[in-house]
mmCIF file of C-alpha atoms in Angstrom:
data_model
loop_
_atom_site.group_PDB
_atom_site.id
_atom_site.type_symbol
_atom_site.label_atom_id
_atom_site.label_comp_id
_atom_site.label_asym_id
_atom_site.label_seq_id
_atom_site.Cartn_x
_atom_site.Cartn_y
_atom_site.Cartn_z
ATOM 1 C CA MET N 5 39.106 -61.810 115.885
ATOM 2 C CA GLU N 6 42.977 -62.742 115.433
ATOM 3 C CA GLY N 7 45.690 -60.000 116.741
ATOM 4 C CA LYS N 8 47.942 -58.723 114.434
ATOM 5 C CA GLU N 9 51.100 -59.039 116.504
ATOM 6 C CA GLU N 10 49.471 -62.952 116.591
ATOM 7 C CA ASP N 11 49.003 -63.282 113.260
ATOM 8 C CA VAL N 12 52.358 -61.609 112.180
ATOM 9 C CA ARG N 13 54.391 -63.876 114.515
ATOM 10 C CA LEU N 14 52.920 -67.072 113.756
ATOM 11 C CA GLY N 15 52.868 -66.196 109.567
ATOM 12 C CA ALA N 16 50.969 -68.749 107.510
ATOM 13 C CA ASN N 17 49.491 -71.038 110.311
ATOM 14 C CA LYS N 18 47.653 -69.745 113.452
ATOM 15 C CA PHE N 19 48.560 -73.542 114.394
ATOM 16 C CA SER N 20 52.429 -72.790 114.777
ATOM 17 C CA GLU N 21 53.550 -76.340 115.590
ATOM 18 C CA THR N 22 52.331 -77.771 112.304
ATOM 19 C CA GLN N 23 54.113 -75.001 110.094
ATOM 20 C CA PRO N 24 55.690 -77.644 107.388
ATOM 21 C CA ILE N 25 58.297 -75.304 105.991
ATOM 22 C CA MET N 26 60.271 -72.411 106.233
ATOM 23 C CA THR N 27 59.896 -71.879 110.283
ATOM 24 C CA ALA N 28 63.181 -72.314 112.365
ATOM 25 C CA ALA N 29 63.844 -74.690 114.642
ATOM 26 C CA GLN N 30 63.319 -74.611 118.649
ATOM 27 C CA SER N 31 65.234 -76.127 121.734
ATOM 28 C CA GLN N 32 63.882 -78.250 123.952
ATOM 29 C CA ASP N 33 64.388 -79.989 127.018
ATOM 30 C CA ASP N 34 64.846 -83.580 125.952
ATOM 31 C CA GLY N 35 68.144 -83.076 125.084
ATOM 32 C CA LYS N 36 67.320 -82.294 121.302
ATOM 33 C CA ASP N 37 68.461 -79.107 119.968
ATOM 34 C CA TYR N 38 65.010 -78.849 117.959
ATOM 35 C CA ILE N 39 61.639 -79.548 117.997
ATOM 36 C CA GLU N 40 60.322 -82.193 115.619
ATOM 37 C CA PRO N 41 56.986 -80.988 114.785
ATOM 38 C CA PRO N 42 53.951 -83.561 115.615
ATOM 39 C CA PRO N 43 51.452 -84.949 112.730
ATOM 40 C CA ALA N 44 49.169 -82.518 111.918
ATOM 41 C CA PRO N 45 45.719 -84.146 112.303
ATOM 42 C CA PRO N 46 44.032 -85.217 109.203
ATOM 43 C CA PHE N 47 41.117 -83.012 109.915
ATOM 44 C CA TRP N 48 41.466 -79.260 111.454
ATOM 45 C CA ARG N 49 38.368 -77.849 111.122
ATOM 46 C CA SER N 50 39.636 -74.876 113.390
ATOM 47 C CA GLU N 51 41.612 -74.032 110.481
ATOM 48 C CA LEU N 52 38.282 -73.088 108.529
ATOM 49 C CA THR N 53 37.724 -70.256 110.603
ATOM 50 C CA SER N 54 41.219 -68.949 111.004
ATOM 51 C CA TRP N 55 42.078 -65.824 108.252
ATOM 52 C CA SER N 56 45.551 -67.238 108.229
ATOM 53 C CA PHE N 57 44.048 -69.957 106.128
ATOM 54 C CA TYR N 58 42.226 -67.943 103.403
ATOM 55 C CA ARG N 59 45.413 -66.387 103.285
ATOM 56 C CA ALA N 60 47.385 -68.873 102.671
ATOM 57 C CA GLY N 61 45.326 -69.654 99.624
ATOM 58 C CA ILE N 62 45.341 -66.754 98.682
ATOM 59 C CA ALA N 63 49.187 -66.368 98.503
ATOM 60 C CA GLU N 64 49.034 -69.784 96.650
ATOM 61 C CA PHE N 65 46.862 -68.329 93.855
ATOM 62 C CA VAL N 66 48.828 -65.149 93.368
ATOM 63 C CA ALA N 67 52.104 -66.691 93.261
ATOM 64 C CA THR N 68 51.083 -69.965 90.624
ATOM 65 C CA PHE N 69 49.660 -67.201 88.755
ATOM 66 C CA LEU N 70 52.974 -65.139 88.649
ATOM 67 C CA TYR N 71 54.693 -68.205 88.101
ATOM 68 C CA LEU N 72 52.632 -69.397 84.951
ATOM 69 C CA TYR N 73 52.147 -66.015 83.027
ATOM 70 C CA ILE N 74 56.096 -65.587 83.687
ATOM 71 C CA SER N 75 57.319 -68.900 82.615
ATOM 72 C CA ILE N 76 54.547 -69.457 79.798
ATOM 73 C CA LEU N 77 55.146 -65.933 78.436
ATOM 74 C CA THR N 78 59.212 -66.861 78.060
ATOM 75 C CA ILE N 79 58.343 -69.967 76.150
ATOM 76 C CA MET N 80 55.831 -67.830 73.865
ATOM 77 C CA VAL N 81 58.986 -65.409 72.912
ATOM 78 C CA PHE N 82 61.038 -68.352 72.442
ATOM 79 C CA VAL N 83 59.045 -70.476 69.947
ATOM 80 C CA LYS N 84 57.898 -67.327 68.119
ATOM 81 C CA GLU N 85 61.408 -66.671 67.112
ATOM 82 C CA ASN N 86 62.730 -68.662 64.137
ATOM 83 C CA ASN N 87 66.235 -67.530 65.222
ATOM 84 C CA ARG N 88 66.549 -69.480 68.726
ATOM 85 C CA CYS N 89 69.813 -67.745 69.471
ATOM 86 C CA GLN N 90 68.093 -64.247 69.696
ATOM 87 C CA THR N 91 66.011 -65.111 72.644
ATOM 88 C CA VAL N 92 67.054 -66.704 76.019
ATOM 89 C CA GLY N 93 67.287 -70.374 74.884
ATOM 90 C CA ILE N 94 66.475 -73.824 76.626
ATOM 91 C CA GLN N 95 69.287 -72.836 79.407
ATOM 92 C CA GLY N 96 67.127 -69.194 79.694
ATOM 93 C CA ILE N 97 63.911 -71.109 80.177
ATOM 94 C CA ALA N 98 65.361 -73.375 82.923
ATOM 95 C CA TRP N 99 66.453 -70.126 84.241
ATOM 96 C CA VAL N 100 62.844 -68.251 84.373
ATOM 97 C CA PHE N 101 61.765 -71.693 85.752
ATOM 98 C CA GLY N 102 64.188 -72.062 88.481
ATOM 99 C CA GLY N 103 64.194 -68.228 89.121
ATOM 100 C CA MET N 104 60.372 -67.701 89.807
ATOM 101 C CA ILE N 105 60.181 -70.399 92.061
ATOM 102 C CA PHE N 106 63.220 -69.077 94.053
ATOM 103 C CA ALA N 107 61.511 -65.803 94.338
ATOM 104 C CA LEU N 108 58.169 -66.914 94.628
ATOM 105 C CA VAL N 109 59.065 -69.281 97.280
ATOM 106 C CA TYR N 110 61.194 -66.318 99.289
ATOM 107 C CA CYS N 111 58.217 -64.036 98.881
ATOM 108 C CA THR N 112 55.274 -66.812 99.878
ATOM 109 C CA ALA N 113 57.622 -68.710 102.406
ATOM 110 C CA GLY N 114 56.185 -67.465 105.578
ATOM 111 C CA ILE N 115 52.804 -67.395 104.744
ATOM 112 C CA SER N 116 51.582 -70.333 102.846
ATOM 113 C CA GLY N 117 55.064 -71.913 103.019
ATOM 114 C CA GLY N 118 55.098 -71.559 99.312
ATOM 115 C CA HIS N 119 54.278 -74.718 97.664
ATOM 116 C CA ILE N 120 53.463 -73.782 94.634
ATOM 117 C CA ASN N 121 52.837 -76.954 93.572
ATOM 118 C CA PRO N 122 50.180 -79.684 94.035
ATOM 119 C CA ALA N 123 52.835 -82.336 93.753
ATOM 120 C CA VAL N 124 54.817 -80.117 96.573
ATOM 121 C CA THR N 125 51.770 -80.041 98.232
ATOM 122 C CA PHE N 126 50.747 -83.730 98.391
ATOM 123 C CA GLY N 127 54.342 -84.637 99.158
ATOM 124 C CA LEU N 128 53.871 -82.745 102.307
ATOM 125 C CA PHE N 129 50.598 -83.478 103.362
ATOM 126 C CA LEU N 130 51.768 -87.705 103.108
ATOM 127 C CA ALA N 131 54.628 -86.709 105.385
ATOM 128 C CA ARG N 132 51.634 -85.395 107.635
ATOM 129 C CA LYS N 133 52.811 -81.985 107.545
ATOM 130 C CA LEU N 134 49.412 -80.439 106.830
ATOM 131 C CA SER N 135 45.800 -81.744 107.031
ATOM 132 C CA VAL N 136 43.887 -82.621 104.051
ATOM 133 C CA THR N 137 41.881 -79.757 104.332
ATOM 134 C CA ARG N 138 44.357 -77.310 103.612
ATOM 135 C CA ALA N 139 46.166 -79.817 101.075
ATOM 136 C CA ILE N 140 43.202 -79.914 98.877
ATOM 137 C CA PHE N 141 42.637 -75.920 99.213
ATOM 138 C CA TYR N 142 46.136 -75.090 98.415
ATOM 139 C CA MET N 143 45.637 -77.631 95.002
ATOM 140 C CA VAL N 144 42.833 -75.975 93.937
ATOM 141 C CA MET N 145 44.280 -72.437 94.227
ATOM 142 C CA GLN N 146 47.003 -73.758 92.947
ATOM 143 C CA CYS N 147 45.465 -74.837 89.889
ATOM 144 C CA LEU N 148 42.797 -71.712 89.448
ATOM 145 C CA GLY N 149 45.767 -69.305 89.704
ATOM 146 C CA ALA N 150 47.812 -71.695 87.160
ATOM 147 C CA ILE N 151 44.590 -71.101 84.918
ATOM 148 C CA CYS N 152 44.343 -67.865 85.127
ATOM 149 C CA GLY N 153 48.282 -67.115 84.745
ATOM 150 C CA ALA N 154 48.275 -69.049 80.966
ATOM 151 C CA ALA N 155 44.964 -67.315 80.446
ATOM 152 C CA VAL N 156 46.190 -64.115 80.751
ATOM 153 C CA VAL N 157 48.965 -65.321 78.567
ATOM 154 C CA LYS N 158 46.745 -66.424 75.967
ATOM 155 C CA GLY N 159 45.015 -62.750 76.193
ATOM 156 C CA PHE N 160 48.345 -61.358 75.336
ATOM 157 C CA MET N 161 49.499 -63.886 72.481
ATOM 158 C CA GLY N 162 45.954 -63.641 70.681
ATOM 159 C CA LYS N 163 45.908 -66.502 67.953
ATOM 160 C CA GLN N 164 49.768 -66.922 68.189
ATOM 161 C CA PHE N 165 49.270 -68.888 71.401
ATOM 162 C CA VAL N 166 47.436 -71.933 69.676
ATOM 163 C CA ARG N 167 49.465 -71.558 66.686
ATOM 164 C CA LEU N 168 52.774 -71.557 69.011
ATOM 165 C CA GLY N 169 51.714 -74.173 71.037
ATOM 166 C CA GLY N 170 50.550 -72.532 74.246
ATOM 167 C CA GLY N 171 53.137 -74.142 76.024
ATOM 168 C CA ILE N 172 51.550 -77.283 76.992
ATOM 169 C CA ASN N 173 53.395 -80.186 78.287
ATOM 170 C CA SER N 174 53.938 -82.959 75.684
ATOM 171 C CA VAL N 175 56.274 -86.010 75.450
ATOM 172 C CA SER N 176 59.047 -84.894 72.641
ATOM 173 C CA TYR N 177 59.286 -86.995 69.409
ATOM 174 C CA GLY N 178 61.619 -89.902 69.794
ATOM 175 C CA TYR N 179 60.883 -90.889 73.290
ATOM 176 C CA THR N 180 58.444 -93.214 74.456
ATOM 177 C CA THR N 181 55.269 -92.645 76.736
ATOM 178 C CA GLY N 182 57.371 -94.629 79.765
ATOM 179 C CA GLU N 183 60.651 -92.550 79.457
ATOM 180 C CA GLY N 184 58.453 -89.465 79.498
ATOM 181 C CA LEU N 185 56.828 -91.096 82.532
ATOM 182 C CA GLY N 186 60.174 -91.942 84.151
ATOM 183 C CA ALA N 187 61.289 -88.602 83.493
ATOM 184 C CA GLU N 188 58.707 -86.665 85.296
ATOM 185 C CA ILE N 189 58.590 -88.996 88.071
ATOM 186 C CA ILE N 190 62.587 -88.822 89.176
ATOM 187 C CA GLY N 191 62.755 -84.918 88.525
ATOM 188 C CA THR N 192 59.855 -84.146 90.918
ATOM 189 C CA PHE N 193 61.512 -86.806 93.354
ATOM 190 C CA VAL N 194 64.479 -84.374 93.040
ATOM 191 C CA LEU N 195 62.080 -81.338 93.668
ATOM 192 C CA VAL N 196 60.002 -82.822 96.341
ATOM 193 C CA TYR N 197 63.571 -83.923 97.970
ATOM 194 C CA THR N 198 64.928 -80.941 98.005
ATOM 195 C CA VAL N 199 61.839 -79.483 99.487
ATOM 196 C CA PHE N 200 62.348 -82.002 102.302
ATOM 197 C CA SER N 201 65.823 -81.665 102.856
ATOM 198 C CA ALA N 202 66.054 -78.064 102.509
ATOM 199 C CA THR N 203 63.280 -77.685 105.332
ATOM 200 C CA ASP N 204 63.966 -80.197 107.795
ATOM 201 C CA ALA N 205 63.829 -79.557 111.317
ATOM 202 C CA LYS N 206 66.974 -80.968 112.210
ATOM 203 C CA ARG N 207 69.164 -79.047 109.564
ATOM 204 C CA ASN N 208 67.432 -75.778 110.702
ATOM 205 C CA ALA N 209 68.540 -76.220 114.165
ATOM 206 C CA ARG N 210 71.829 -77.007 113.604
ATOM 207 C CA ASP N 211 72.083 -74.628 110.724
ATOM 208 C CA SER N 212 70.800 -71.173 111.452
ATOM 209 C CA TYR N 213 70.801 -70.149 107.649
ATOM 210 C CA VAL N 214 69.325 -72.856 106.524
ATOM 211 C CA PRO N 215 65.947 -71.644 106.514
ATOM 212 C CA ILE N 216 67.230 -67.887 105.259
ATOM 213 C CA LEU N 217 68.817 -70.191 102.149
ATOM 214 C CA ALA N 218 65.783 -72.428 101.476
ATOM 215 C CA PRO N 219 64.449 -71.052 98.711
ATOM 216 C CA LEU N 220 67.803 -71.393 96.603
ATOM 217 C CA PRO N 221 68.558 -75.061 96.638
ATOM 218 C CA ILE N 222 64.374 -75.157 95.719
ATOM 219 C CA GLY N 223 64.833 -73.228 93.097
ATOM 220 C CA PHE N 224 68.026 -74.466 91.845
ATOM 221 C CA ALA N 225 66.394 -78.121 91.538
ATOM 222 C CA VAL N 226 63.557 -77.074 89.299
ATOM 223 C CA PHE N 227 66.563 -75.138 87.253
ATOM 224 C CA LEU N 228 68.678 -78.500 86.960
ATOM 225 C CA VAL N 229 65.412 -80.856 86.510
ATOM 226 C CA HIS N 230 64.523 -78.372 83.472
ATOM 227 C CA LEU N 231 67.683 -78.537 81.815
ATOM 228 C CA ALA N 232 67.706 -82.485 81.782
ATOM 229 C CA ASN N 233 63.801 -82.958 81.298
ATOM 230 C CA ILE N 234 63.019 -79.711 78.387
ATOM 231 C CA PRO N 235 64.334 -81.679 75.356
ATOM 232 C CA ILE N 236 62.188 -85.292 76.338
ATOM 233 C CA THR N 237 58.823 -83.760 78.211
ATOM 234 C CA GLY N 238 59.340 -80.287 78.477
ATOM 235 C CA THR N 239 59.575 -80.646 81.639
ATOM 236 C CA GLY N 240 55.804 -80.380 83.694
ATOM 237 C CA ILE N 241 56.701 -81.708 87.771
ATOM 238 C CA ASN N 242 53.752 -79.433 88.422
ATOM 239 C CA PRO N 243 50.471 -80.801 87.793
ATOM 240 C CA ALA N 244 48.879 -77.461 88.229
ATOM 241 C CA ARG N 245 51.583 -75.552 85.336
ATOM 242 C CA SER N 246 50.756 -78.776 83.197
ATOM 243 C CA LEU N 247 46.903 -78.806 83.339
ATOM 244 C CA ALA N 248 46.438 -75.430 83.346
ATOM 245 C CA THR N 249 48.268 -74.776 80.009
ATOM 246 C CA ALA N 250 46.227 -77.537 78.634
ATOM 247 C CA ILE N 251 43.042 -76.248 79.480
ATOM 248 C CA ILE N 252 43.695 -73.158 78.253
ATOM 249 C CA TYR N 253 45.077 -74.107 75.018
ATOM 250 C CA ASN N 254 42.116 -76.758 74.515
ATOM 251 C CA ASN N 255 43.251 -78.427 71.765
ATOM 252 C CA TYR N 256 43.290 -82.597 71.793
ATOM 253 C CA TRP N 257 47.253 -82.384 70.717
ATOM 254 C CA GLY N 258 47.633 -80.626 74.500
ATOM 255 C CA TRP N 259 45.674 -83.373 76.041
ATOM 256 C CA ASP N 260 47.197 -86.675 74.716
ATOM 257 C CA ASP N 261 49.852 -86.731 76.766
ATOM 258 C CA GLN N 262 48.403 -85.156 79.871
ATOM 259 C CA TRP N 263 47.993 -87.972 82.501
ATOM 260 C CA ILE N 264 51.622 -88.394 81.961
ATOM 261 C CA PHE N 265 52.062 -84.639 83.928
ATOM 262 C CA LEU N 266 49.130 -85.647 86.497
ATOM 263 C CA ALA N 267 50.388 -89.191 87.771
ATOM 264 C CA GLY N 268 54.601 -88.689 87.135
ATOM 265 C CA PRO N 269 54.415 -85.815 89.870
ATOM 266 C CA PHE N 270 52.582 -87.091 92.194
ATOM 267 C CA ILE N 271 54.362 -90.679 91.955
ATOM 268 C CA GLY N 272 57.547 -88.636 92.161
ATOM 269 C CA ALA N 273 56.202 -86.519 95.089
ATOM 270 C CA THR N 274 55.496 -89.954 97.215
ATOM 271 C CA LEU N 275 58.415 -91.450 96.757
ATOM 272 C CA ALA N 276 60.190 -88.525 97.647
ATOM 273 C CA ALA N 277 58.081 -88.641 100.745
ATOM 274 C CA LEU N 278 58.581 -91.882 101.630
ATOM 275 C CA TYR N 279 62.144 -91.778 100.970
ATOM 276 C CA HIS N 280 62.819 -89.039 103.570
ATOM 277 C CA GLU N 281 60.631 -90.104 106.262
ATOM 278 C CA VAL N 282 61.617 -93.232 106.276
ATOM 279 C CA VAL N 283 65.224 -93.623 105.504
ATOM 280 C CA ILE N 284 67.001 -89.932 106.057
ATOM 281 C CA ARG N 285 64.654 -89.444 109.054
ATOM 282 C CA PRO N 286 64.148 -92.681 110.305
ATOM 283 C CA ILE N 287 63.888 -91.979 114.020
ATOM 284 C CA PRO N 288 60.112 -91.280 114.083
ATOM 285 C CA PHE N 289 59.571 -94.133 112.020
ATOM 286 C CA LYS N 290 61.312 -96.573 114.054
ATOM 287 C CA SER N 291 59.699 -95.230 117.510
ATOM 288 C CA THR N 292 56.006 -95.094 115.864
ATOM 289 C CA LEU N 293 56.085 -97.899 113.883
ATOM 290 C CA ILE N 294 58.799 -100.611 114.020
ATOM 291 C CA SER N 295 59.723 -100.518 117.510
ATOM 292 C CA LYS N 296 55.549 -101.414 118.357
ATOM 293 C CA LEU N 297 55.851 -104.530 116.217
ATOM 294 C CA PHE N 298 59.052 -105.798 117.686
ATOM 295 C CA LEU N 299 57.332 -105.222 121.016
ATOM 296 C CA LEU N 300 54.247 -106.932 119.846
ATOM 297 C CA ILE N 301 56.243 -109.908 118.529
ATOM 298 C CA TYR N 302 57.967 -110.164 122.292
ATOM 299 C CA LYS N 303 55.117 -110.260 123.892
ATOM 300 C CA GLN N 304 53.544 -112.910 122.050
ATOM 301 C CA ARG N 305 56.434 -115.143 122.416
ATOM 302 C CA GLY N 306 56.636 -114.144 125.958
#
């Protein structure tokens, strides 16, 4: 059984060297002032016997539940009023989504990493920041938490939930499917790119305040993306959020554009992971791929 002190010290992951975000970098003997976390193995059976692994999944479930409950309930209040000036307005909705992400990432970062979004989890998985078992577990718990959050809102709203649209995502009138897909891809790219940048090990070492402030730019990115995308798609950028409302709403209209809100975020997350790992942080990429390729070509010519 894991000791309490060790569990608290290592936070979300017993295997601290693969903790993807919100972990302060340390010095090492090779002249760098930070440690580049080694890639996580694709499968890590030891995780399945660690309580911290399941605790992290529970944290993702609860965080996504609260995220959906507060945000979708805010949307319902906004749609319900005939005079929109009496409600929070579009700017208020964007603040709710961004503010909830800020608060929930701050609360859960030391336990699970504070993903609260399958697209974020997928992007970090592509960068080998976590194992496939942890990635799948997080995604499942995020979707379950989102479904429960939307279901509680429906329980409060009753028949009005369906009448008011259920907070589902769909491409707005006047915009094409391609434009909606593009908005979701770019919006998710902004979010996942911000996550990578705000939690970069090199920046954490150079600027000691970065781990503390990391939830702020992530939440602010969500706020800005919502301001831009609400008129186009209602803003998904989170497959768990979009899927949960479609399931609870359970109407053909809610499923028409659903593929956009599943494919778009995962494409955006993939592009953000590639951009950060290949362009912004090219040293590991060069040392593991390009340099070996040139060395192989040089030997063959010799």
